[in-house]
Every structure is written in structure tokens, then in C-alpha cells.
PDB file of C-alpha atoms in Angstrom:
ATOM      1  CA  MET C   1       0.000   0.000   0.000  1.00 46.00           C
ATOM      2  CA  SER C   2       2.957   2.341  -0.436  1.00 56.00           C
ATOM      3  CA  GLY C   3       0.901   4.136  -3.110  1.00 69.00           C
ATOM      4  CA  TRP C   4      -1.286   5.716  -0.440  1.00 70.00           C
ATOM      5  CA  ASP C   5      -0.710   9.393   0.222  1.00 76.00           C
ATOM      6  CA  LEU C   6      -3.287  10.466   2.791  1.00 76.00           C
ATOM      7  CA  LYS C   7      -3.778  13.937   4.184  1.00 81.00           C
ATOM      8  CA  PRO C   8      -5.846  13.618   7.407  1.00 79.00           C
ATOM      9  CA  GLN C   9      -7.152  17.210   7.385  1.00 83.00           C
ATOM     10  CA  GLY C  10      -8.394  16.856   3.821  1.00 88.00           C
ATOM     11  CA  ILE C  11      -9.993  13.505   4.577  1.00 86.00           C
ATOM     12  CA  SER C  12     -11.669  14.916   7.673  1.00 86.00           C
ATOM     13  CA  HIS C  13     -13.108  17.828   5.657  1.00 90.00           C
ATOM     14  CA  VAL C  14     -14.391  15.569   2.873  1.00 90.00           C
ATOM     15  CA  LEU C  15     -15.954  13.122   5.356  1.00 88.00           C
ATOM     16  CA  LYS C  16     -17.690  15.941   7.240  1.00 89.00           C
ATOM     17  CA  THR C  17     -19.030  17.542   4.073  1.00 90.00           C
ATOM     18  CA  THR C  18     -20.136  14.203   2.632  1.00 88.00           C
ATOM     19  CA  GLY C  19     -21.688  13.145   5.944  1.00 86.00           C
ATOM     20  CA  ASP C  20     -23.651  16.391   6.181  1.00 87.00           C
ATOM     21  CA  THR C  21     -24.942  15.914   2.645  1.00 86.00           C
ATOM     22  CA  ALA C  22     -25.798  12.248   3.246  1.00 83.00           C
ATOM     23  CA  SER C  23     -27.721  13.138   6.402  1.00 82.00           C
ATOM     24  CA  ASP C  24     -29.986  15.315   4.257  1.00 85.00           C
ATOM     25  CA  LEU C  25     -31.152  12.164   2.447  1.00 82.00           C
ATOM     26  CA  GLU C  26     -33.616  11.441   5.259  1.00 79.00           C
ATOM     27  CA  LYS C  27     -35.142  14.918   4.916  1.00 84.00           C
ATOM     28  CA  TYR C  28     -35.429  14.535   1.137  1.00 86.00           C
ATOM     29  CA  ALA C  29     -36.901  11.034   1.403  1.00 84.00           C
ATOM     30  CA  LYS C  30     -39.574  12.276   3.822  1.00 83.00           C
ATOM     31  CA  ALA C  31     -40.492  15.170   1.519  1.00 88.00           C
ATOM     32  CA  PHE C  32     -40.541  12.758  -1.437  1.00 88.00           C
ATOM     33  CA  GLY C  33     -43.024  10.524   0.403  1.00 85.00           C
ATOM     34  CA  GLU C  34     -45.218  13.458   1.368  1.00 87.00           C
ATOM     35  CA  HIS C  35     -45.307  14.733  -2.223  1.00 90.00           C
ATOM     36  CA  LEU C  36     -46.178  11.280  -3.582  1.00 88.00           C
ATOM     37  CA  THR C  37     -48.992  10.919  -1.026  1.00 84.00           C
ATOM     38  CA  SER C  38     -50.318  14.350  -1.950  1.00 86.00           C
ATOM     39  CA  ALA C  39     -50.164  13.530  -5.668  1.00 87.00           C
ATOM     40  CA  ALA C  40     -51.954  10.194  -5.162  1.00 84.00           C
ATOM     41  CA  THR C  41     -54.669  11.870  -3.071  1.00 82.00           C
ATOM     42  CA  SER C  42     -55.156  14.639  -5.623  1.00 83.00           C
ATOM     43  CA  ALA C  43     -55.115  12.374  -8.679  1.00 80.00           C
ATOM     44  CA  GLY C  44     -58.807  11.528  -8.498  1.00 70.00           C
ATOM     45  CA  THR C  45     -60.489   8.275  -9.413  1.00 65.00           C
ATOM     46  CA  ILE C  46     -62.393   6.583 -12.170  1.00 61.00           C
ATOM     47  CA  SER C  47     -65.721   5.056 -11.223  1.00 57.00           C
ATOM     48  CA  ALA C  48     -67.736   2.860 -13.596  1.00 58.00           C
ATOM     49  CA  GLU C  49     -70.872   3.384 -11.518  1.00 58.00           C
ATOM     50  CA  GLY C  50     -70.800   7.123 -12.022  1.00 52.00           C
ATOM     51  CA  GLY C  51     -71.428   7.763  -8.320  1.00 49.00           C
ATOM     52  CA  GLY C  52     -69.275   8.085  -5.299  1.00 48.00           C
ATOM     53  CA  GLY C  53     -67.548  11.336  -6.129  1.00 49.00           C
ATOM     54  CA  GLY C  54     -70.463  13.729  -5.874  1.00 48.00           C
ATOM     55  CA  GLU C  55     -72.052  15.496  -2.935  1.00 50.00           C
ATOM     56  CA  GLY C  56     -73.189  13.178  -0.181  1.00 50.00           C
ATOM     57  CA  GLY C  57     -71.625  10.125  -1.843  1.00 52.00           C
ATOM     58  CA  ALA C  58     -68.687   8.165  -0.499  1.00 54.00           C
ATOM     59  CA  LYS C  59     -65.476   9.272  -2.133  1.00 55.00           C
ATOM     60  CA  PRO C  60     -63.543   6.397  -3.768  1.00 54.00           C
ATOM     61  CA  ALA C  61     -60.260   5.499  -2.023  1.00 61.00           C
ATOM     62  CA  GLY C  62     -57.998   5.849  -5.052  1.00 69.00           C
ATOM     63  CA  GLY C  63     -57.667   5.270  -8.733  1.00 80.00           C
ATOM     64  CA  LEU C  64     -55.173   4.037 -11.268  1.00 85.00           C
ATOM     65  CA  VAL C  65     -52.805   6.954 -10.801  1.00 86.00           C
ATOM     66  CA  ALA C  66     -52.788   6.441  -7.018  1.00 86.00           C
ATOM     67  CA  LEU C  67     -52.047   2.747  -7.544  1.00 87.00           C
ATOM     68  CA  ALA C  68     -49.199   3.529  -9.959  1.00 89.00           C
ATOM     69  CA  LEU C  69     -47.734   6.095  -7.563  1.00 89.00           C
ATOM     70  CA  SER C  70     -47.970   3.595  -4.708  1.00 86.00           C
ATOM     71  CA  GLN C  71     -46.073   0.973  -6.714  1.00 88.00           C
ATOM     72  CA  TYR C  72     -43.490   3.560  -7.762  1.00 90.00           C
ATOM     73  CA  ALA C  73     -43.049   4.705  -4.151  1.00 87.00           C
ATOM     74  CA  GLU C  74     -42.481   1.120  -3.007  1.00 85.00           C
ATOM     75  CA  ARG C  75     -39.675   0.663  -5.521  1.00 87.00           C
ATOM     76  CA  ALA C  76     -38.204   4.123  -4.994  1.00 88.00           C
ATOM     77  CA  SER C  77     -38.127   3.701  -1.204  1.00 84.00           C
ATOM     78  CA  LYS C  78     -35.997   0.570  -1.599  1.00 84.00           C
ATOM     79  CA  ASP C  79     -33.629   2.493  -3.875  1.00 87.00           C
ATOM     80  CA  LEU C  80     -33.412   5.382  -1.404  1.00 85.00           C
ATOM     81  CA  GLN C  81     -32.670   2.969   1.460  1.00 84.00           C
ATOM     82  CA  TYR C  82     -29.919   1.385  -0.624  1.00 87.00           C
ATOM     83  CA  VAL C  83     -28.354   4.755  -1.443  1.00 86.00           C
ATOM     84  CA  ALA C  84     -28.393   5.736   2.242  1.00 84.00           C
ATOM     85  CA  ALA C  85     -26.875   2.383   3.284  1.00 86.00           C
ATOM     86  CA  ARG C  86     -24.228   2.589   0.559  1.00 86.00           C
ATOM     87  CA  ALA C  87     -23.289   6.146   1.588  1.00 87.00           C
ATOM     88  CA  GLY C  88     -23.048   5.161   5.259  1.00 86.00           C
ATOM     89  CA  LYS C  89     -20.939   2.108   4.504  1.00 87.00           C
ATOM     90  CA  SER C  90     -18.620   4.111   2.265  1.00 88.00           C
ATOM     91  CA  LEU C  91     -18.165   6.858   4.836  1.00 89.00           C
ATOM     92  CA  GLN C  92     -17.494   4.383   7.648  1.00 88.00           C
ATOM     93  CA  GLY C  93     -15.043   2.497   5.433  1.00 87.00           C
ATOM     94  CA  ALA C  94     -13.143   5.696   4.710  1.00 86.00           C
ATOM     95  CA  VAL C  95     -12.963   6.480   8.438  1.00 86.00           C
ATOM     96  CA  ASP C  96     -11.814   2.939   9.316  1.00 86.00           C
ATOM     97  CA  ALA C  97      -9.215   2.781   6.533  1.00 83.00           C
ATOM     98  CA  THR C  98      -7.832   6.219   7.364  1.00 84.00           C
ATOM     99  CA  THR C  99      -7.649   5.432  11.087  1.00 84.00           C
ATOM    100  CA  ALA C 100      -5.824   2.153  10.444  1.00 82.00           C
ATOM    101  CA  TYR C 101      -3.430   3.855   8.023  1.00 81.00           C
ATOM    102  CA  LEU C 102      -2.646   6.637  10.474  1.00 81.00           C
ATOM    103  CA  ASN C 103      -2.027   4.002  13.173  1.00 82.00           C
ATOM    104  CA  GLY C 104       0.555   2.443  10.838  1.00 80.00           C
ATOM    105  CA  ASP C 105      -1.480  -0.662   9.979  1.00 78.00           C
ATOM    106  CA  GLN C 106      -1.629  -0.569   6.192  1.00 77.00           C
ATOM    107  CA  GLU C 107      -2.920  -4.147   5.956  1.00 81.00           C
ATOM    108  CA  MET C 108      -5.878  -3.278   8.199  1.00 80.00           C
ATOM    109  CA  ALA C 109      -6.425  -0.118   6.165  1.00 78.00           C
ATOM    110  CA  ALA C 110      -6.606  -2.164   2.962  1.00 80.00           C
ATOM    111  CA  GLU C 111      -9.045  -4.596   4.626  1.00 83.00           C
ATOM    112  CA  ALA C 112     -11.263  -1.717   5.784  1.00 81.00           C
ATOM    113  CA  GLN C 113     -11.253  -0.394   2.236  1.00 79.00           C
ATOM    114  CA  ARG C 114     -12.257  -3.820   0.853  1.00 82.00           C
ATOM    115  CA  LYS C 115     -15.099  -4.118   3.383  1.00 84.00           C
ATOM    116  CA  ALA C 116     -16.416  -0.680   2.455  1.00 81.00           C
ATOM    117  CA  LEU C 117     -16.744  -1.774  -1.158  1.00 81.00           C
ATOM    118  CA  ALA C 118     -18.931  -4.792  -0.296  1.00 81.00           C
ATOM    119  CA  GLU C 119     -22.684  -4.613  -0.943  1.00 82.00           C
ATOM    120  CA  PRO C 120     -24.642  -3.204   1.982  1.00 80.00           C
ATOM    121  CA  LYS C 121     -27.138  -5.556   3.620  1.00 78.00           C
ATOM    122  CA  LEU C 122     -30.569  -3.976   3.942  1.00 75.00           C
ATOM    123  CA  ASP C 123     -33.118  -5.176   6.468  1.00 73.00           C
ATOM    124  CA  MET C 124     -36.285  -3.866   4.870  1.00 61.00           C
ATOM    125  CA  PRO C 125     -39.680  -4.642   6.411  1.00 58.00           C
ATOM    126  CA  GLY C 126     -41.696  -7.214   4.498  1.00 54.00           C
ATOM    127  CA  VAL C 127     -38.820  -8.456   2.339  1.00 50.00           C
ATOM    128  CA  GLY C 128     -38.906 -12.235   1.992  1.00 52.00           C
ATOM    129  CA  LYS C 129     -42.129 -12.554   3.966  1.00 49.00           C
ATOM    130  CA  SER C 130     -45.379 -13.859   2.560  1.00 41.00           C
TER     131      SER C 130
END
């Protein structure tokens, strides 16, 4: 690993900046969910019976657009969780590798770097359950 040329202050700055940006993902994901819910609620419905949407009638729960948005949100939420997990794993790997390197353990630094590149394991509710 003699090809490594680390500058701790630069690494610290990059990790802080990247960590701050990554922490905003939760805020953006929440807003994304709220906007999708609003869009699905506002999309309206199609009713073959012709009733249900007028005065005094029961309003239908959702239509085709709401269903499509729901399916999109399910897929997008998995992608967002993956991005957040990947960012966290990458940041932690950079911290671990840098710490090991600065402690003089280049082999441990290389191992930390390899671990950071591995796929993150996501524990998402409902996955693999019937």
C-alpha cells in the first residue's frame, strides 16, 4: 500500500461535508413521500358506476394513478434505502481505513477499504415474507 498518500485534514473535511450531505437524504426522502402521497390523493379516481364522487356520496379510495404512484413509491423507497446504506458504509469504510493507516497498519487499512466496497445488507420490512 505504499501508493497511499493520505492527508488527514483533507480527509476529515471531505468526510464531514459528505456526511452532512448524506444526512440530508432522510429529509429529502420524507419530503418525497409526502409529495407522492399528496399527488396520489389529488389524482382523483375513475368510477364505472358514475357515483361516489359527488355530494353526499362516499369518495372512492384511489384510482389508477394512485395505484401507480404507490407501486413507484415502493420501488423508490428501496432504492433510497440502498443509497443511504451505501453512503453510510462508504463513509465508515473511509474512516476505518484512514484510522488504520494513520495508526501504521496498512494491511488493516486495505481490509477496511475492501469491506467498504462490499454490498450493503438492507433489512427492509416485508422483504422475503409472505
